[in-house]
GROMACS .gro file of C-alpha atoms in nm:
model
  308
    1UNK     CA    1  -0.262  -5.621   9.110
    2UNK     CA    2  -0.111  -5.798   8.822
    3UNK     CA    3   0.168  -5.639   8.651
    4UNK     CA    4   0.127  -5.733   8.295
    5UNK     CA    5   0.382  -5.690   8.020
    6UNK     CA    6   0.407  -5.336   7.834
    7UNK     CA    7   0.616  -5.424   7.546
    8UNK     CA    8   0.576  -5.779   7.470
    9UNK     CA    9   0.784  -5.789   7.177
   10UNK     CA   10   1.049  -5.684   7.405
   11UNK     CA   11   1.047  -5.896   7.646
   12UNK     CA   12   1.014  -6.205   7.473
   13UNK     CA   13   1.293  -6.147   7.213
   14UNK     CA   14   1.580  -6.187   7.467
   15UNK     CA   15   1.489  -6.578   7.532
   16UNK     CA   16   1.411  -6.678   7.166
   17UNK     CA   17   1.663  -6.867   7.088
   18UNK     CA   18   1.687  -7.086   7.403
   19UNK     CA   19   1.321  -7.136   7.352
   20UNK     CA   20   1.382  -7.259   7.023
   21UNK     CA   21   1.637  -7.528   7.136
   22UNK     CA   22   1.409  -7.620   7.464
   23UNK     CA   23   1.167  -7.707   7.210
   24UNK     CA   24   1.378  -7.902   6.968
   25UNK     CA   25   1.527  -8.103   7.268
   26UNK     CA   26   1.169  -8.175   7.309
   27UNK     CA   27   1.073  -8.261   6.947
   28UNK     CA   28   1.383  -8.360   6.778
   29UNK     CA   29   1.326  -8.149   6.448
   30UNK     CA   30   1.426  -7.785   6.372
   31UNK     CA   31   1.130  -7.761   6.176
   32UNK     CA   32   0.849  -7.900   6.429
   33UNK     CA   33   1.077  -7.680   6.691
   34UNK     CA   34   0.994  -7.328   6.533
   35UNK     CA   35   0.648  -7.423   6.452
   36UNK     CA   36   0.584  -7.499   6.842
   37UNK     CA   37   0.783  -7.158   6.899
   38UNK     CA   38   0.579  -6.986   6.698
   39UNK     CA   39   0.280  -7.121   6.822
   40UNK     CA   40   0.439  -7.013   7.193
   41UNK     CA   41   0.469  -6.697   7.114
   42UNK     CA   42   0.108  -6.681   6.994
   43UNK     CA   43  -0.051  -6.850   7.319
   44UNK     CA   44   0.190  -6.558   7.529
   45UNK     CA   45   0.022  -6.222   7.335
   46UNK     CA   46  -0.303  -6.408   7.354
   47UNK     CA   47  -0.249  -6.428   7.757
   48UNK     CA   48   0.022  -6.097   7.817
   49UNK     CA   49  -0.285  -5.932   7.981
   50UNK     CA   50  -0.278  -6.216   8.204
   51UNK     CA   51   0.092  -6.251   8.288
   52UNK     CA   52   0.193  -6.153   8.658
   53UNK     CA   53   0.549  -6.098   8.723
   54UNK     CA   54   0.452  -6.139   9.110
   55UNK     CA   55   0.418  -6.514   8.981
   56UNK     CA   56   0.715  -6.578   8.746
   57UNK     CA   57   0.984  -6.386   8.543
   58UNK     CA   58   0.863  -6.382   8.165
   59UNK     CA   59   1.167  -6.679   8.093
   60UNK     CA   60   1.002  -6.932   8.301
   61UNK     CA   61   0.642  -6.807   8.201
   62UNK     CA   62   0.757  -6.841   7.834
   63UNK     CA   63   0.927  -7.212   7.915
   64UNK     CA   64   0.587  -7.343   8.059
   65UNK     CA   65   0.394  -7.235   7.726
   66UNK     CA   66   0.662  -7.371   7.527
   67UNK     CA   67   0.670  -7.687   7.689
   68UNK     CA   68   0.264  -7.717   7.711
   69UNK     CA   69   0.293  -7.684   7.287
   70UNK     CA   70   0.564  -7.941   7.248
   71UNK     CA   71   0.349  -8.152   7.461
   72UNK     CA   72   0.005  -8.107   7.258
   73UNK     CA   73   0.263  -8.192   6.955
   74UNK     CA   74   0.373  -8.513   7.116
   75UNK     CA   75   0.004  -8.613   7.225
   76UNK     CA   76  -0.031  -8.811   6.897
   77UNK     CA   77   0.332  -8.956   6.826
   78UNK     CA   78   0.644  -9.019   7.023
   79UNK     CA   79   0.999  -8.861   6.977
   80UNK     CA   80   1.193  -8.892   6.684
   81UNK     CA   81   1.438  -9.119   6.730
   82UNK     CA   82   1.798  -9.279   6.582
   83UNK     CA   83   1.828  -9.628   6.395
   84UNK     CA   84   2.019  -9.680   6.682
   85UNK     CA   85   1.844  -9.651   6.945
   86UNK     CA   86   1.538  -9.856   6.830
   87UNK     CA   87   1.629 -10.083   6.556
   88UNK     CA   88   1.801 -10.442   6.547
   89UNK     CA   89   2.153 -10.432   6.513
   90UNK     CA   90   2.281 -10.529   6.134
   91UNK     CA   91   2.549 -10.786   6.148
   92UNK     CA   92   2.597 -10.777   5.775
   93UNK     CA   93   2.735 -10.472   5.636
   94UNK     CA   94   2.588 -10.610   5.282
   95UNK     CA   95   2.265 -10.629   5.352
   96UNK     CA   96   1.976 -10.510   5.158
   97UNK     CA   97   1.883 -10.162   5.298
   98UNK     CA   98   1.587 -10.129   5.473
   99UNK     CA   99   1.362  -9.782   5.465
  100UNK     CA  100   1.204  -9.642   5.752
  101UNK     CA  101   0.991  -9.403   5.630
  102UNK     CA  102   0.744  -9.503   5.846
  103UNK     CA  103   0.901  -9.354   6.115
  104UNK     CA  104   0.944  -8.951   6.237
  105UNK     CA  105   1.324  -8.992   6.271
  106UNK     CA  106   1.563  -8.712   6.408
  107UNK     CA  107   1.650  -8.439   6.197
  108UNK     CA  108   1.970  -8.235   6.305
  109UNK     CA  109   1.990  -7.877   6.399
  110UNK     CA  110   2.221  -7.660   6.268
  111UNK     CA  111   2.442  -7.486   6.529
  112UNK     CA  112   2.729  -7.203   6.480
  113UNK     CA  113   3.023  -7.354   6.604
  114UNK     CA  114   3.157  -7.035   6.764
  115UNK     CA  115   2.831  -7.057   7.072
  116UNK     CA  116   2.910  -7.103   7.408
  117UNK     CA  117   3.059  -7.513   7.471
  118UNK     CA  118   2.731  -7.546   7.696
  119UNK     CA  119   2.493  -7.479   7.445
  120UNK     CA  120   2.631  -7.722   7.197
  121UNK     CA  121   2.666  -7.946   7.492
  122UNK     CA  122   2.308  -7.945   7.533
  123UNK     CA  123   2.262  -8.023   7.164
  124UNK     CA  124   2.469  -8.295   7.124
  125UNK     CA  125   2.334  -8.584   6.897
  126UNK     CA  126   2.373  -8.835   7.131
  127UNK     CA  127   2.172  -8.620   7.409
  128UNK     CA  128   1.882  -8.553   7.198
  129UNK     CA  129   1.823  -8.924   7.034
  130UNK     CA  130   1.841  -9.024   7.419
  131UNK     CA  131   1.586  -8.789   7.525
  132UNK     CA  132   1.362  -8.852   7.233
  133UNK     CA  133   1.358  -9.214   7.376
  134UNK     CA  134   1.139  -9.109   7.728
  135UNK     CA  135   0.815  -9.052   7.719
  136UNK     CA  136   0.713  -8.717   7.644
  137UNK     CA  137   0.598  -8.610   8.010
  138UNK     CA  138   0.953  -8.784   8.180
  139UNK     CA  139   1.150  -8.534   7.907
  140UNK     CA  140   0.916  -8.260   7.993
  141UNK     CA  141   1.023  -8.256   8.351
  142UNK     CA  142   1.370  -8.368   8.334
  143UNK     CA  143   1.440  -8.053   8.135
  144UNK     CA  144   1.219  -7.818   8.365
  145UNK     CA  145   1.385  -7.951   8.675
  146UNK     CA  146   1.716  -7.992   8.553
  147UNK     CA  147   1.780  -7.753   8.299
  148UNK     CA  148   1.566  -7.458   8.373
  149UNK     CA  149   1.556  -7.572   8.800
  150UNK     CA  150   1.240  -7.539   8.828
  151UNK     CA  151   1.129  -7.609   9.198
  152UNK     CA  152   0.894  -7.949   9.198
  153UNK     CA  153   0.621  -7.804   9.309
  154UNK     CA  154   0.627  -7.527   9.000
  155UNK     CA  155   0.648  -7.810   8.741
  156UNK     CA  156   0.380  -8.003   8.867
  157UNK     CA  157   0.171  -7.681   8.828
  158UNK     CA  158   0.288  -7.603   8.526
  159UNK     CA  159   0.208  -8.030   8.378
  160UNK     CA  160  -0.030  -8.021   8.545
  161UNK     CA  161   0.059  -8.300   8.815
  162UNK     CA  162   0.143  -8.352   9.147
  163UNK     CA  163   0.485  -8.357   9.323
  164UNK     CA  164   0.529  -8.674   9.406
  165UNK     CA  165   0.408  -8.775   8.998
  166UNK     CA  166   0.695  -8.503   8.905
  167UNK     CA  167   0.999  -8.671   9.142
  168UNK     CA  168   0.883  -8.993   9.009
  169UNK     CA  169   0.935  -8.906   8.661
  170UNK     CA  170   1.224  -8.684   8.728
  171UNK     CA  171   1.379  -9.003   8.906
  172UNK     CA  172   1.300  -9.274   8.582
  173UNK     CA  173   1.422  -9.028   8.333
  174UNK     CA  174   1.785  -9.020   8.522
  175UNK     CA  175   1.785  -9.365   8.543
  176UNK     CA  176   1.702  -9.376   8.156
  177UNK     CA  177   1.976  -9.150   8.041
  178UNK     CA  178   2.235  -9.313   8.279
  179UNK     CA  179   2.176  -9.664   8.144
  180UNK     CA  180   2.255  -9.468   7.799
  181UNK     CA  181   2.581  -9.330   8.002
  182UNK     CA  182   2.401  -8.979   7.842
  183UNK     CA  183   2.479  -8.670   8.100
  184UNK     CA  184   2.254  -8.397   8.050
  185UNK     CA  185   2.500  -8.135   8.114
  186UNK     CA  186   2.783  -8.240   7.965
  187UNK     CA  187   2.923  -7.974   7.768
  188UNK     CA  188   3.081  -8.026   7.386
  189UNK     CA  189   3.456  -8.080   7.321
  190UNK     CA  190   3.623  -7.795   7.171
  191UNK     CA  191   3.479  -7.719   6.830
  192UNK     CA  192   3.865  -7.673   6.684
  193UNK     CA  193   3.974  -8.051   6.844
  194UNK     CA  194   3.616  -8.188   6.679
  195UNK     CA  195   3.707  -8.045   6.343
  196UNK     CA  196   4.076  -8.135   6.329
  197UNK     CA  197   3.957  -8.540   6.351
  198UNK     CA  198   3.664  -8.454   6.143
  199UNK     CA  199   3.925  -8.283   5.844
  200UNK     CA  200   4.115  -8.597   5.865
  201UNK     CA  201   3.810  -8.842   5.794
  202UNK     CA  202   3.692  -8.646   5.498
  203UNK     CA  203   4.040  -8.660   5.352
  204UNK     CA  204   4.030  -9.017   5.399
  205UNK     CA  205   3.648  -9.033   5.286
  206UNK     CA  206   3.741  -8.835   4.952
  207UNK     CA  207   4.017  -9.091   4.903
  208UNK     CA  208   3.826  -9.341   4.915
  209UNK     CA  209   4.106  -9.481   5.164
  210UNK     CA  210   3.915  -9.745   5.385
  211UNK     CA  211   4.237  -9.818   5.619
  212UNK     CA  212   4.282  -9.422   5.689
  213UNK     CA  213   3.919  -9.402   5.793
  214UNK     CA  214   3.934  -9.691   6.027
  215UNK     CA  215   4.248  -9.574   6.192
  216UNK     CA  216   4.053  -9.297   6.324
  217UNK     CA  217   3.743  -9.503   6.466
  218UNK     CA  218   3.690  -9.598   6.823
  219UNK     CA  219   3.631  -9.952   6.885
  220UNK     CA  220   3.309  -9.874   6.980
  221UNK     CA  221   3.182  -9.715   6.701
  222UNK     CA  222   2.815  -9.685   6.557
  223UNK     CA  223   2.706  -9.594   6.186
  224UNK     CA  224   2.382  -9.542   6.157
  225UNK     CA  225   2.218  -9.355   5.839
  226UNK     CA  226   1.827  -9.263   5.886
  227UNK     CA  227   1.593  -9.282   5.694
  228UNK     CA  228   1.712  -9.642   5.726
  229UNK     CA  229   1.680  -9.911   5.933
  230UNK     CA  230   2.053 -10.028   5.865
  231UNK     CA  231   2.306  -9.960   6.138
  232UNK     CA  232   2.616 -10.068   6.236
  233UNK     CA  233   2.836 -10.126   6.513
  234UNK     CA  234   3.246 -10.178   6.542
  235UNK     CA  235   3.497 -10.120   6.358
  236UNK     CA  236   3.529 -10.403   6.103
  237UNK     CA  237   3.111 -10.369   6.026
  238UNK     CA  238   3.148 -10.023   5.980
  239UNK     CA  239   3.492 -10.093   5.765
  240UNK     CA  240   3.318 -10.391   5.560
  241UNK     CA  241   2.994 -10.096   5.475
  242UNK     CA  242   3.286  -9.822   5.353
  243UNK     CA  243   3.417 -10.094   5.140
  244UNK     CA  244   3.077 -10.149   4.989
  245UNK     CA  245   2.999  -9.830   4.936
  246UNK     CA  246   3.311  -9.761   4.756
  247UNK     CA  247   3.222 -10.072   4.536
  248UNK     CA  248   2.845 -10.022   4.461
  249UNK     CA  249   2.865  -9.623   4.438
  250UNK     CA  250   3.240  -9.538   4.300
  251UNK     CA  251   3.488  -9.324   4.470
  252UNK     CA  252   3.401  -8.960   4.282
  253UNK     CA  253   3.337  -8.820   4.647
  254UNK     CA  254   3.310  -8.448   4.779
  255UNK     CA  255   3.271  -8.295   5.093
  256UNK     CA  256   3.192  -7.934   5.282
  257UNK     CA  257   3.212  -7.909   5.602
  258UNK     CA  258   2.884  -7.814   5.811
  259UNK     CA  259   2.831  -7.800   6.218
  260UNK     CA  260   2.481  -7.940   6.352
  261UNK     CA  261   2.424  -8.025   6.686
  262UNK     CA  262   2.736  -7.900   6.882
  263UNK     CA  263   2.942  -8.171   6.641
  264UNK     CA  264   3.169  -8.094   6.297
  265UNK     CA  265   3.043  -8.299   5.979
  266UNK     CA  266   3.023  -8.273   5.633
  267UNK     CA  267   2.766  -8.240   5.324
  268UNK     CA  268   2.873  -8.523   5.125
  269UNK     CA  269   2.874  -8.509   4.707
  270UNK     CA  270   2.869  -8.825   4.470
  271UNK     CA  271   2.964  -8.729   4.125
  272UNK     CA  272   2.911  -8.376   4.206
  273UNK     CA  273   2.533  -8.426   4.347
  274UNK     CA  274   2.427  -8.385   4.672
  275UNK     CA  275   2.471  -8.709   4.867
  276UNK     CA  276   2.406  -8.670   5.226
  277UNK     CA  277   2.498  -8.467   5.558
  278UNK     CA  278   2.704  -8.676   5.776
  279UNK     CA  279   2.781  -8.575   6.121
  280UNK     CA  280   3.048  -8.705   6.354
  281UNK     CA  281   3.095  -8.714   6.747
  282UNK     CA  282   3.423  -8.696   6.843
  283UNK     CA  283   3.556  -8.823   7.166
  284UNK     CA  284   3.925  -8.829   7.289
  285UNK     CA  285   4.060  -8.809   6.915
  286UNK     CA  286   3.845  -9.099   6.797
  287UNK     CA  287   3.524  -9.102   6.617
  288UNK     CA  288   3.249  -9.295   6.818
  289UNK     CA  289   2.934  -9.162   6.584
  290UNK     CA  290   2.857  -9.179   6.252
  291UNK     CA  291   2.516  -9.038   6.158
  292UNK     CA  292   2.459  -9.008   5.799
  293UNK     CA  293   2.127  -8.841   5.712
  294UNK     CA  294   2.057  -8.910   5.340
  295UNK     CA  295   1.692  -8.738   5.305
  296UNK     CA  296   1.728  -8.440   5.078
  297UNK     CA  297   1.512  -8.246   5.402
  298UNK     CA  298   1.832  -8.246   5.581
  299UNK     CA  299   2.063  -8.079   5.273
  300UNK     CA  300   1.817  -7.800   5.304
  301UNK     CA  301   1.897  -7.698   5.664
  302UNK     CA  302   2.224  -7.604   5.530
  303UNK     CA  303   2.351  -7.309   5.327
  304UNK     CA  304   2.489  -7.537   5.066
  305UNK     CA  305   2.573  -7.542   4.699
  306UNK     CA  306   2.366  -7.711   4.503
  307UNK     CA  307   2.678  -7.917   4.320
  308UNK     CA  308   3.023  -7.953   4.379
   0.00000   0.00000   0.00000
């Protein structure tokens, strides 16, 4: 006998919110993330007559619905992705810009900085762009497996495939994120040693001080600014873009800080107007990431002011 679920409102409440981020780790926008949980929770009444706790707890009942939606969703596109991760490098930091609103690109999630490290961890920028970049069935199962462990054999049921078809992808989506040197449990650095670097390049940025920016770069490091095509990598590109953008759009610059995605930023303001949300990852003191998201969408995530 099936022992279905008395108060359903009860039950599911407790795993909301890690339902919501499975889903944007899945879909790469807030927005398309609490449509599919919404549309999760709707599929679950619809079938609480039907759930048997015999069979599985109501966490991993709930995770298998989820992921079903987010894969329905993805049936018609691919993951949203970074400039960076499918674009040609710009050698140029002069060029023309280039819009890509043809594409579904990433949209940030806001996060409170005080969660748990592991939960921002599993939020990180870097992460997500990476896993929008498998196909949808490889992310599927490389979060089942790996983040909720899920046996095989209960994520094959759940896809609807068979082991051996849920190893395979398990084993190309590891190989995927370690060519990207991406772990998938890697948790965030401390949220007050990401915000003390972070403090330091929006003085500079306000300043308008090129130099004091740099000084805080990694060699490594990538600009990228979706909804364009236009991204950058190293120090002097990304240095020759700040001068430019200090020439061609003045130096009457404002910032607030925000958190998104486990990492500090800041809401930038030109002459008083909302500009763009610009979020940084931090690593050992040095800023490897820049991700500047200039669609007015993004400003809206945020409790902002309207002017500065």
């Amino acid at each position: 006998m099936a022992r279905v679920l008395v108060d359903f409102d009860a039950a599911v409440a407790p795993h909301r919110r890690e339902l919501l981020v499975h889903c944007y780790r899945m879909l790469g926008s807030p927005f398309d993330a609490e449509d599919a949980l919404q549309e999760t929770f709707v599929r679950a009444w619809r079938a609480a007559d039907r759930y048997d706790a015999e069979r599985a707890s109501v966490r991993t009942w709930l995770y298998r619905i989820a992921t079903n939606v987010c894969l329905s969703a993805l049936a018609s596109r691919r993951g949203r992705p970074l400039p960076s991760g499918v674009g040609e490098l710009f050698e140029d930091p002069d060029a023309p810009f280039v819009p890509g609103a043809e594409v579904p690109w990433l949209v940030p999630m806001p996060v409170d900085p005080a969660v748990a490290a592991s939960e921002r961890g599993r939020l990180r920028l870097a992460l997500i762009a990476a896993l929008q970049l498998l196909p949808a069935r490889q992310r599927a199962v490389l979060l089942l497996r790996e983040a909720l462990e899920l046996p095989a054999a209960e994520v094959a049921d759940s896809l609807e495939m068979t082991t051996a078809a849920v190893n395979s992808a398990l084993q190309r989506a590891r190989a995927r994120l370690g060519q990207a040197r991406i772990a998938l449990d890697d948790v965030a650095p401390p949220a007050a040693e990401q915000r003390a670097v972070v403090d330091r390049y929006v003085s500079a940025f306000e300043r308008a001080d090129v130099p004091a920016i740099t000084a805080l770069l990694a060699e490594e490091v990538i600009l990228e600014m979706p909804p364009m095509w236009n991204w950058y990598a190293g120090v002097p590109a990304y240095a020759g873009f700040m001068r430019r953008v200090y020439r061609t759009r003045g130096t009457r610059w404002d910032a607030t800080p925000v958190w998104a995605n486990g990492e500090a930023g800041f809401a930038a303001y030109l002459d008083g107007r909302p500009h763009s949300v610009q979020l940084l990852t931090v690593s050992h003191g040095r800023v490897v990431r820049a991700s500047v998201f200039a669609d007015p969408v993004v400003f809206g995530l945020f409790d902002l002011p309207a002017e500065r």
